[in-house]
Structures are given as C-alpha cells and as structure tokens.
PDB file of C-alpha atoms and ligand atoms in Angstrom:
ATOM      1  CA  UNK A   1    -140.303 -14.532   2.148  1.00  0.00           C
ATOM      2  CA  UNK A   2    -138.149 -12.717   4.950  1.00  0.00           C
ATOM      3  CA  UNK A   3    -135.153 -11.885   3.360  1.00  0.00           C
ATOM      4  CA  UNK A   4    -132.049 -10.092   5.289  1.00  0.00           C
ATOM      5  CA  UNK A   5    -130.579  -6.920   3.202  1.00  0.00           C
ATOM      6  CA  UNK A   6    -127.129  -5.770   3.936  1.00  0.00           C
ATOM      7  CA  UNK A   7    -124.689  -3.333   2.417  1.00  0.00           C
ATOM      8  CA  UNK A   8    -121.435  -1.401   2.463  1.00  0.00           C
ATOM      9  CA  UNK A   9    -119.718  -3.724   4.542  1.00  0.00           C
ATOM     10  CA  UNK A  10    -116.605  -2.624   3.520  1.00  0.00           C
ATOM     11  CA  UNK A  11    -114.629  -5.419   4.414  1.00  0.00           C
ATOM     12  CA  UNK A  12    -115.644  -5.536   8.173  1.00  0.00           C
ATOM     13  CA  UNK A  13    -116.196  -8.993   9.193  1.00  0.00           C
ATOM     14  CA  UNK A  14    -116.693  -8.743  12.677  1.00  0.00           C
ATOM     15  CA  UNK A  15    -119.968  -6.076  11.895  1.00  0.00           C
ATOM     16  CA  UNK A  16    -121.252  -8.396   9.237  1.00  0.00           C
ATOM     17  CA  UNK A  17    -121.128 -11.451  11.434  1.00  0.00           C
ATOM     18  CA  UNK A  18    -123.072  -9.540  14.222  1.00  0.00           C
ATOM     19  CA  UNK A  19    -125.534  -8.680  11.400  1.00  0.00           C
ATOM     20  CA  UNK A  20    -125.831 -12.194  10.387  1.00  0.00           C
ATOM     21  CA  UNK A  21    -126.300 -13.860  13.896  1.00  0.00           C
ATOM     22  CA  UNK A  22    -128.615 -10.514  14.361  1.00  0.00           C
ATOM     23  CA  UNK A  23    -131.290 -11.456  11.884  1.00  0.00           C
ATOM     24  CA  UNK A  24    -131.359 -14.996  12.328  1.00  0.00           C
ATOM     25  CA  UNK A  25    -133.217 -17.412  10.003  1.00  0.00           C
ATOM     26  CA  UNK A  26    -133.638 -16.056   6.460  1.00  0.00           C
ATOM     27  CA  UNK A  27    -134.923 -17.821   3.389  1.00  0.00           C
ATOM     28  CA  UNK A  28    -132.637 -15.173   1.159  1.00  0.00           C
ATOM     29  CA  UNK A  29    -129.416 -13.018   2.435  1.00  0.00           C
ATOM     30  CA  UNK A  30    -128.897  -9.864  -0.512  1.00  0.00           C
ATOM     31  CA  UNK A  31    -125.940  -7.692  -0.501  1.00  0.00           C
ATOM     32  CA  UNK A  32    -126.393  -4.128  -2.462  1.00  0.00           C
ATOM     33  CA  UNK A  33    -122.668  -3.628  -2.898  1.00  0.00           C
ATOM     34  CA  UNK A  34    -119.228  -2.200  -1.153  1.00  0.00           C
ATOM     35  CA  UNK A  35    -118.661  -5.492   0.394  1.00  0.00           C
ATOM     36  CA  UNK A  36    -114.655  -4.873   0.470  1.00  0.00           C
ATOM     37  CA  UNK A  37    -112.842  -1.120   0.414  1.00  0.00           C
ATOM     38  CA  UNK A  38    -111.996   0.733   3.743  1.00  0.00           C
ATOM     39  CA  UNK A  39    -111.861  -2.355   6.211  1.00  0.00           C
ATOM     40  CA  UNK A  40    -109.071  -5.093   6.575  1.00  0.00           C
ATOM     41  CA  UNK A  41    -110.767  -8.203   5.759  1.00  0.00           C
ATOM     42  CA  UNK A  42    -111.857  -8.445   1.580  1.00  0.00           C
ATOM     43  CA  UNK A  43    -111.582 -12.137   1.602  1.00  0.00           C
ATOM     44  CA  UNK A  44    -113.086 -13.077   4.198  1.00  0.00           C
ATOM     45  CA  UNK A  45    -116.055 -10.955   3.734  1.00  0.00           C
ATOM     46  CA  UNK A  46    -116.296 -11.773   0.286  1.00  0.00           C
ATOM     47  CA  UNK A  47    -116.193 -15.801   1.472  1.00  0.00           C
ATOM     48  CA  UNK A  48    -119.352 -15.270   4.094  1.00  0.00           C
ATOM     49  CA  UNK A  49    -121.149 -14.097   1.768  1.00  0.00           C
ATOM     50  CA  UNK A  50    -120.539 -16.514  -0.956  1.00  0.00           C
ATOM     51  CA  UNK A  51    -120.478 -19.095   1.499  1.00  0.00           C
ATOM     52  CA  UNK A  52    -124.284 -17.883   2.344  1.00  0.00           C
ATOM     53  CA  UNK A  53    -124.913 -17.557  -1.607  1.00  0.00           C
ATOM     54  CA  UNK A  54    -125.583 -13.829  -1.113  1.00  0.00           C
ATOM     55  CA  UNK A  55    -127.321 -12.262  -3.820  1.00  0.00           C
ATOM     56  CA  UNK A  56    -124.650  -9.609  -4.314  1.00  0.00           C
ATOM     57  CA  UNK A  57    -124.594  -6.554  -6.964  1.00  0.00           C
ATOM     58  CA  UNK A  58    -121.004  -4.545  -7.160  1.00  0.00           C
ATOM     59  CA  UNK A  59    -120.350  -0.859  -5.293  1.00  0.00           C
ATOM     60  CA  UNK A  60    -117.856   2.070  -6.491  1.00  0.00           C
ATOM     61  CA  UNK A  61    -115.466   0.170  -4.378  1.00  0.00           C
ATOM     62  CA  UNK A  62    -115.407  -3.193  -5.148  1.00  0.00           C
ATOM     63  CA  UNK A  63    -115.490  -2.092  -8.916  1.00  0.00           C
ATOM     64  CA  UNK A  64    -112.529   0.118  -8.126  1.00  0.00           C
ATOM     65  CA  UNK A  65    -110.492  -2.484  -6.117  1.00  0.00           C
ATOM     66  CA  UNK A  66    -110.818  -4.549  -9.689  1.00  0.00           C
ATOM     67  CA  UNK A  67    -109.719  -1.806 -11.701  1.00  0.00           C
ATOM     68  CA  UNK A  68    -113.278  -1.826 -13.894  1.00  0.00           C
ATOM     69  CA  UNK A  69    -113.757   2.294 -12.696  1.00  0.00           C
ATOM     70  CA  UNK A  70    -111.585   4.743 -12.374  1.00  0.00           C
ATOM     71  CA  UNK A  71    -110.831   5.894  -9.029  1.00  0.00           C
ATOM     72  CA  UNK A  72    -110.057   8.996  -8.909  1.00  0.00           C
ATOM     73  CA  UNK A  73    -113.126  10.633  -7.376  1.00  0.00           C
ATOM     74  CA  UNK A  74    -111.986   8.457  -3.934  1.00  0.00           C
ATOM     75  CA  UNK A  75    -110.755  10.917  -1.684  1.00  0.00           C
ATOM     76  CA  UNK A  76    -107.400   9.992  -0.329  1.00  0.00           C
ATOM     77  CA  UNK A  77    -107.799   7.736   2.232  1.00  0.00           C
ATOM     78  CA  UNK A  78    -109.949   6.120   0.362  1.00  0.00           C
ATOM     79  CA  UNK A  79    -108.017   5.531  -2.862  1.00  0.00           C
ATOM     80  CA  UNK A  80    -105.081   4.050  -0.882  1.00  0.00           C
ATOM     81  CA  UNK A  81    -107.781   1.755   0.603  1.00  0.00           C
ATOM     82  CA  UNK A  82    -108.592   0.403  -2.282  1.00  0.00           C
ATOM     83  CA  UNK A  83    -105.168   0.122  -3.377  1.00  0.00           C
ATOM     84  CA  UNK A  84    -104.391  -1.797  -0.927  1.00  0.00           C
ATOM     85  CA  UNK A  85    -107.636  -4.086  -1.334  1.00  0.00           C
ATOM     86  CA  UNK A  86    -106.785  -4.240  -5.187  1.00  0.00           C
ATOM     87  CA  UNK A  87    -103.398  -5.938  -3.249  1.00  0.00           C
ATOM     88  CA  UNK A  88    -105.195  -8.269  -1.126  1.00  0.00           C
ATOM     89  CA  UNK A  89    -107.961  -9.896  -3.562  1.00  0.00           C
ATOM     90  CA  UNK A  90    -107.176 -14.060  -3.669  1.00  0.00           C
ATOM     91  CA  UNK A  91    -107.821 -14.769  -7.465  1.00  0.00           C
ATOM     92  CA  UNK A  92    -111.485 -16.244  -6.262  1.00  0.00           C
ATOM     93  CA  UNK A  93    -112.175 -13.336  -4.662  1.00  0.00           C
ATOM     94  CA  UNK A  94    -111.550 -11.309  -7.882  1.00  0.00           C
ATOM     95  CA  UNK A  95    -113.436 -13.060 -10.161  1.00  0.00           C
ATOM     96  CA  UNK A  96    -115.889 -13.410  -8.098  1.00  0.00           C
ATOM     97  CA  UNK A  97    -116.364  -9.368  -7.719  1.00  0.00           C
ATOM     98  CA  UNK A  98    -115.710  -9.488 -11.912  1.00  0.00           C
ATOM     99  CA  UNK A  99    -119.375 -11.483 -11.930  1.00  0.00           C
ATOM    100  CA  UNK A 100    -121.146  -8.591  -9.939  1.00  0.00           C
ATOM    101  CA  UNK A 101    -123.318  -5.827 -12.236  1.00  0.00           C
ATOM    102  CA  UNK A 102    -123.937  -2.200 -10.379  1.00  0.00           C
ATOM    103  CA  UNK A 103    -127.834  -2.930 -10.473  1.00  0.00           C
ATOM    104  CA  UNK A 104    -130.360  -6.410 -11.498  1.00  0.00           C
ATOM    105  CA  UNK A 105    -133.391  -7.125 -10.531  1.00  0.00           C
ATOM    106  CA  UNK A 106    -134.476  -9.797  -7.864  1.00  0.00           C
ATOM    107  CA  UNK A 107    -138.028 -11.455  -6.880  1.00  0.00           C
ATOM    108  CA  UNK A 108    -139.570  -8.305  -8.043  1.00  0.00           C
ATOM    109  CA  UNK A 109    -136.859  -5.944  -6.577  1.00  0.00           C
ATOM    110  CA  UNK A 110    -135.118  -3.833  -8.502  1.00  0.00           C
ATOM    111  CA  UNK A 111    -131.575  -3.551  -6.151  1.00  0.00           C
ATOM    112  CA  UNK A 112    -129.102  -0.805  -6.888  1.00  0.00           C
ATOM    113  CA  UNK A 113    -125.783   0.216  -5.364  1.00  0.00           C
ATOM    114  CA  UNK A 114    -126.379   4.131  -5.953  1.00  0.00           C
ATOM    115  CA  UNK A 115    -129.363   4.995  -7.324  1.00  0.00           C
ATOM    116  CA  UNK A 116    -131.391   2.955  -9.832  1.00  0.00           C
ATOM    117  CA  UNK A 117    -130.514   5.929 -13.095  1.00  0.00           C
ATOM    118  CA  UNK A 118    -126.654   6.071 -12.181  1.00  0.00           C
ATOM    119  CA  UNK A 119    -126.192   2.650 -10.137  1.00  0.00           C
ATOM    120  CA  UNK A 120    -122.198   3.436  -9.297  1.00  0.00           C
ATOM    121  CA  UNK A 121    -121.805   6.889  -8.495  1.00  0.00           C
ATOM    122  CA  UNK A 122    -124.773   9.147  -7.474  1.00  0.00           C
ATOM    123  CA  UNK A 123    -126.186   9.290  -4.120  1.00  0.00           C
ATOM    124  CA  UNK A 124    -129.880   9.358  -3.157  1.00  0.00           C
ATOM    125  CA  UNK A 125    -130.212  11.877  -0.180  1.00  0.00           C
ATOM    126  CA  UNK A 126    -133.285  14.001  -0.977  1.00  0.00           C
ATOM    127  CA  UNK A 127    -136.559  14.525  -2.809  1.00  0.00           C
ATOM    128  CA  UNK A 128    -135.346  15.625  -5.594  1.00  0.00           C
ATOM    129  CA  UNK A 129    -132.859  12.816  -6.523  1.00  0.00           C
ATOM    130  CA  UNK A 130    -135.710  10.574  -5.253  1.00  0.00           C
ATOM    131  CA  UNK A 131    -138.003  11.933  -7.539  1.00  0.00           C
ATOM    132  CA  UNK A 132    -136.084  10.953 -11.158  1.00  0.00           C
ATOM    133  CA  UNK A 133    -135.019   7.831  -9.350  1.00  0.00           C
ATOM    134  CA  UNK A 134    -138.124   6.695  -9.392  1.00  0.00           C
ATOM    135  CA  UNK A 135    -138.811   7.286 -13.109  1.00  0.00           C
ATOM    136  CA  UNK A 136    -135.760   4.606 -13.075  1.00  0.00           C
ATOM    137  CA  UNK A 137    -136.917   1.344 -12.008  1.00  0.00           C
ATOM    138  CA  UNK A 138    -140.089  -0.514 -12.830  1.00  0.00           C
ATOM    139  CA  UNK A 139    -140.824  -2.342 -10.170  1.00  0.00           C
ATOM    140  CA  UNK A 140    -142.775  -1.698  -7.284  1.00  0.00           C
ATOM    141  CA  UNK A 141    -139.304  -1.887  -4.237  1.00  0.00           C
ATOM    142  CA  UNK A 142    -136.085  -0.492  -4.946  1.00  0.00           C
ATOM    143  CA  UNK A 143    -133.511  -0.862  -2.727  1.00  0.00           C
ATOM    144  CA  UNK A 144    -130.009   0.939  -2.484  1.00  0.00           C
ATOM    145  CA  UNK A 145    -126.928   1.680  -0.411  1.00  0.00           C
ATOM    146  CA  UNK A 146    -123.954   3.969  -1.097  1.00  0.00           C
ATOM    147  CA  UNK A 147    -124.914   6.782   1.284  1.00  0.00           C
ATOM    148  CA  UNK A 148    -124.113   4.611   4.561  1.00  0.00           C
ATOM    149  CA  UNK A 149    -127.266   6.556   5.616  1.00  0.00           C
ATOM    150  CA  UNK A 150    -130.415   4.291   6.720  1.00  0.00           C
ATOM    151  CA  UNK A 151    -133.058   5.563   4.953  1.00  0.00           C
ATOM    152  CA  UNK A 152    -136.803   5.535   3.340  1.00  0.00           C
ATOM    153  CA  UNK A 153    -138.117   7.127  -0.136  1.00  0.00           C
ATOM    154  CA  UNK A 154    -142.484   6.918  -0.462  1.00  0.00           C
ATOM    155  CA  UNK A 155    -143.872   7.774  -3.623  1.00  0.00           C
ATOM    156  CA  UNK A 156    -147.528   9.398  -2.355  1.00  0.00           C
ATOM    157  CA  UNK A 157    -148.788  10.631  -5.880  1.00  0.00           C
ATOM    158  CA  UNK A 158    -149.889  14.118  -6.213  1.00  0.00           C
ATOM    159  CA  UNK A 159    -148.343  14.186  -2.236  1.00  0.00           C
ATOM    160  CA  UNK A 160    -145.062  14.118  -3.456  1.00  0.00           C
ATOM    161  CA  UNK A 161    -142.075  11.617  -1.775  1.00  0.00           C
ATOM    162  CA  UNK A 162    -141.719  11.644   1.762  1.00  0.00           C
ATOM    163  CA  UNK A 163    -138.125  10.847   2.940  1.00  0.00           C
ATOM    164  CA  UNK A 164    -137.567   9.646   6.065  1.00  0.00           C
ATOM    165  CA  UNK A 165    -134.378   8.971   8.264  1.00  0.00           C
ATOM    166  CA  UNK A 166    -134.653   5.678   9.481  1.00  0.00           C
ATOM    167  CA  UNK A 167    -133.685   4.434  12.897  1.00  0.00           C
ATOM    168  CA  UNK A 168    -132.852   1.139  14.092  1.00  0.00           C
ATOM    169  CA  UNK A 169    -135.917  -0.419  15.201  1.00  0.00           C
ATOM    170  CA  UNK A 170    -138.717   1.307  12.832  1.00  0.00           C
ATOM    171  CA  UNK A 171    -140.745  -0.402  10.138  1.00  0.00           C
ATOM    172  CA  UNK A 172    -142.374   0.497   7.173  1.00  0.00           C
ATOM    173  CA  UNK A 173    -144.796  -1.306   5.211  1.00  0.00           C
ATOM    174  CA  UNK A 174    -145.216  -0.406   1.566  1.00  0.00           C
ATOM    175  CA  UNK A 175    -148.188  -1.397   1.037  1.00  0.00           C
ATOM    176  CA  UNK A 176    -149.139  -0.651  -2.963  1.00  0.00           C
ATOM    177  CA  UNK A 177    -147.084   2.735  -2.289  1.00  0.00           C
ATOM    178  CA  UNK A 178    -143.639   2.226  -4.292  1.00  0.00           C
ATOM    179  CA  UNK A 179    -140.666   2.473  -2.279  1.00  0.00           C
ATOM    180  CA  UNK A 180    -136.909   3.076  -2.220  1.00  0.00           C
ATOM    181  CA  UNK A 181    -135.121   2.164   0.973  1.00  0.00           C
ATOM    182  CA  UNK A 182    -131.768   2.158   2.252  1.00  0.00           C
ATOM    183  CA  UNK A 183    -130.418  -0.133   5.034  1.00  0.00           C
ATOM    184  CA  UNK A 184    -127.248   2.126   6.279  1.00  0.00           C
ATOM    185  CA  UNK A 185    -124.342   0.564   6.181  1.00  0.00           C
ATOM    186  CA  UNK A 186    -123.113  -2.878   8.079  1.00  0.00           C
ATOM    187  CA  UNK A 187    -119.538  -1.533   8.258  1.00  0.00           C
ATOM    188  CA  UNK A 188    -119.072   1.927   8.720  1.00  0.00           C
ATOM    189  CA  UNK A 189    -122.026   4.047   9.562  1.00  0.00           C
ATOM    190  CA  UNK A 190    -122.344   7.188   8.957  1.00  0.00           C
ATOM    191  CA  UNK A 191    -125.331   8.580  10.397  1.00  0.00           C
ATOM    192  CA  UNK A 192    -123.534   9.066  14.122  1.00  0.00           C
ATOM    193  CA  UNK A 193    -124.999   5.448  15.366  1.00  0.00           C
ATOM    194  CA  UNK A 194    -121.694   3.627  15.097  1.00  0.00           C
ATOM    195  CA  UNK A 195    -123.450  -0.482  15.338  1.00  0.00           C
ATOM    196  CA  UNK A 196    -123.870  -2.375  12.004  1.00  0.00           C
ATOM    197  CA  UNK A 197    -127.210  -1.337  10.188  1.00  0.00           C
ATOM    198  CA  UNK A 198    -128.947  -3.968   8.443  1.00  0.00           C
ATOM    199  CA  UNK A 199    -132.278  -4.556   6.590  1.00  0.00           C
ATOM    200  CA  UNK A 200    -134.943  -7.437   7.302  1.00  0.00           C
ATOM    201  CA  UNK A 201    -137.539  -7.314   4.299  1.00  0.00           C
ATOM    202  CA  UNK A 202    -140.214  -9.137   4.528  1.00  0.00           C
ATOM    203  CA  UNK A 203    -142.015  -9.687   0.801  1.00  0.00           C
ATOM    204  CA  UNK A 204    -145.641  -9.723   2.073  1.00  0.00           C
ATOM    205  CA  UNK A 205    -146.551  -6.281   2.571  1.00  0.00           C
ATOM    206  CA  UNK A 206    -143.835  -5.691   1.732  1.00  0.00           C
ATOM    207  CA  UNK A 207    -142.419  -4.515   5.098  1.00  0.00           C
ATOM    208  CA  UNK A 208    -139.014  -3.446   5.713  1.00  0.00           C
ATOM    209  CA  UNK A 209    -137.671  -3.344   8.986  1.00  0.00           C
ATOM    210  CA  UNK A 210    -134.238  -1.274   9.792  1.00  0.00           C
ATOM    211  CA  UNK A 211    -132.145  -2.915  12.999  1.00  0.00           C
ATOM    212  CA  UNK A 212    -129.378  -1.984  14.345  1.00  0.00           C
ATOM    213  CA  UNK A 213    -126.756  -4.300  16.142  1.00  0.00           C
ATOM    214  CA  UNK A 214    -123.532  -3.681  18.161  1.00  0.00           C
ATOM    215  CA  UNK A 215    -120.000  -5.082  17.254  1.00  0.00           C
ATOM    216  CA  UNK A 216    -116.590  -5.249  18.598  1.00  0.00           C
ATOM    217  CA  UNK A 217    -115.013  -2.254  16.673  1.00  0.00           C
ATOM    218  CA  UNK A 218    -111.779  -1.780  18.678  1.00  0.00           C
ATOM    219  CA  UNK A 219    -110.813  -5.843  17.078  1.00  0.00           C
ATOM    220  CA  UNK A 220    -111.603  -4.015  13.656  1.00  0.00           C
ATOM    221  CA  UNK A 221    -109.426  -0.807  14.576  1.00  0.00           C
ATOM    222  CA  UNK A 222    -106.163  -3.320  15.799  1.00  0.00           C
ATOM    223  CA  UNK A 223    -106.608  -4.868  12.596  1.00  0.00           C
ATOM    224  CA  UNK A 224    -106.771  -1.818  10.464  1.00  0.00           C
ATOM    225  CA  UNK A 225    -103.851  -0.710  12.344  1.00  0.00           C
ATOM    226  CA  UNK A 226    -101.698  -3.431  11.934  1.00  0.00           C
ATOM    227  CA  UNK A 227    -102.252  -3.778   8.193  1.00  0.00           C
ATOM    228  CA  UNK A 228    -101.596   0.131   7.837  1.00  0.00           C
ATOM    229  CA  UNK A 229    -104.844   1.100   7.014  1.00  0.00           C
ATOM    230  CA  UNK A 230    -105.797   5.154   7.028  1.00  0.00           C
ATOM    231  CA  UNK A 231    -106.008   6.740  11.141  1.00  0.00           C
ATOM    232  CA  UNK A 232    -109.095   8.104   9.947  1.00  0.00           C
ATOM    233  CA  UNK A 233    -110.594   5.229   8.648  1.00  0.00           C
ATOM    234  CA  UNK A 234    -109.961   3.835  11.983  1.00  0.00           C
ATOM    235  CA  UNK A 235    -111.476   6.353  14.071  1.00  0.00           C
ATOM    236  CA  UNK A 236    -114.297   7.326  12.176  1.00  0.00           C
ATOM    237  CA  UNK A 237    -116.008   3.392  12.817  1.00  0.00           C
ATOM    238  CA  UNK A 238    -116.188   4.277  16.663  1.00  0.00           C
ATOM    239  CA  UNK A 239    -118.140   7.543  15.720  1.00  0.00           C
ATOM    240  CA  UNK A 240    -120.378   6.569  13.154  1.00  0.00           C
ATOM    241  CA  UNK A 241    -119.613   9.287  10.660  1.00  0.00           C
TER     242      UNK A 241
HETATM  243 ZN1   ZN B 301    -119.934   2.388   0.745  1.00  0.00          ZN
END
C-alpha cells in the first residue's frame, strides 16, 4: 500500500492542496494531527480531509480550539490563534475534531501526534526522548508530528538510535529495524525550508519517503491578514521557522 502522511497543517489550505496534487494517487491519505490552529482556513481544511476520508488523530491544537485541553502552555500568538479558530469551527467541523483521539493504531502503525508515551504535549527531538518512546508503542512504525521538524528515529539494538534530519527528497527503508518518523509539517515549517513537507509511506519495506513541495504563501499571508491573524504568524510561513 502507498499511503500519503501529512501533518500540522494548521489550517493552510493552499499548502495542503499542493501536498495533495504533490503525491498523487494514494490507496490511503493519514493525517497525524494540528490540522486547524495558526492558519485562516479550519473548515476548509478540516472538509479536504474528510472529503478524502483522512485517517486523522487530534494535535494540542485542534484539542485546544475544542476546549478538551487547556491552553495555557500556547504562547501568545498562539493562544489567540486558537481563540479565534475555537470562533470559526462550523458545528461539523467541531464534532468532527470531538471524534479524533491523540494516538490509535492503523494497518500496523502505531500514529501519534507527540510522541507515542505523551501523545499531546511532548516533543520527540533527540535520542534520548527517542529512546523511552520506543518502549511506547508495539508495533514495528511509529509515526508522529508536533515538532514541524522532518525527521527519522532507527532503533539499531546494542547501536543505539540514530536520528536523522530528513530532507525533502531522501528515503528510508525500515526494513525489520523499528522506526519513528516525522513528516515536517504541511503548513508551517519549521526547519528553515519554507514548502509544505509531506510523507509518502510505502507499506512494503516499509519505505518512507520525505518530499517537499512549493505553495503560494503570500495568498495564505493576505488571508491571515485580513482575518487579523498574529504578524508573526504571518511572516514566519515565508521563512520556514
Ligand atoms: Zn503543530
């Protein structure tokens, strides 16, 4: 199966759409959470992706903009963000963010927004939060988002776990070595490469595959603009950070 992996979207329908037309043909389309918070257009993104019957599990931010977590630890700009998503949600919309859980498994997959031991809040960024997340899934794949960072996590035994920045355009396959890997983000890098980052997995192998596609991000700074949304939330799309 070739499945297409995408996450923190963050509302941005213009980079999701690239990342869609991107990857072409796929038998499944999953979604590791953040679709809405930051960006101007929750519904919409929310609507592709049901419209595609997304396999979806629910970020920090689309739990916030329901109210089911406390929001607090957003820094500012991103509180009001979500404030103003919480204002935006169609009833659909809502309950259909209401269905999501912060982790599940899938085909053998074990998909989580954070990390697989605290699926909401904690980032995976180095060896050693690699290292108990891996004593926190079963299966043989995990894949996560949260840190906007495309990235790779290889369990080599007595080696230790390699971790591995991933680039648009490199593979990996997995082989029997269990993996974690992280697509980046489709709508607001932060890893300095400013186009949508997307996953393509491919189940035999399994081989994952991290691409990288452009997208009209002054359209998505108007709109941001013109509904209010934070300056810096604005400017930090163009620089990938
Ligand atoms: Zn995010």
């Amino acid at each position: 199966m070739r499945i297409g992996v995408v996450t923190d979207i963050h509302s941005n329908l213009p980079a999701l759409e690239a990342a869609l037309a991107d990857m072409g043909p796929v038998d499944a389309l999953w979604c590791l959470g953040d679709l809405v918070g930051y960006g101007p257009w929750p519904n919409e993104v929310i609507g592709v992706l049901r419209e595609r019957r997304a396999h979806c599990i629910a970020g920090n931010h689309d739990l916030g903009s329901i109210d089911a977590v406390n929001t607090e630890e957003f820094s500012p700009d991103a509180g009001l963000a979500t404030r103003w998503t919480s204002a935006q949600l169609s009833s659909a919309s809502r309950t259909f963010l209401e269905s999501l859980t912060p982790i599940t498994e899938v085909d053998g997959v074990t998909l989580a927004h954070g990390t697989p031991c605290e699926p909401v809040w904690e980032y995976l960024l180095g060896a050693d939060s690699a290292a108990a997340s891996f004593s926190c899934f079963s299966t043989r794949l995990c894949l996560v988002g949260h840190t906007h960072i495309p990235s790779l996590f290889v369990e080599q035994g007595d080696d230790g776990i390699a971790v591995g920045y991933m680039e648009g355009g490199r593979s990996y396959e997995c082989g029997t070595l269990r993996c974690i890997a992280n697509p980046g983000s489709v709508g607001q890098p932060r890893d300095r490469d400013p186009r949508a980052a997307y996953l393509v997995l491919d189940t035999d192998g399994p081989t994952l595959e991290w691409r990288r596609v452009p997208y009209d991000i002054a359209v998505v700074q108007e709109e941001m603009r013109r509904v209010g949304l934070p300056v810096f939330l604005r400017e930090r799309l163009a620089l990938g950070v």
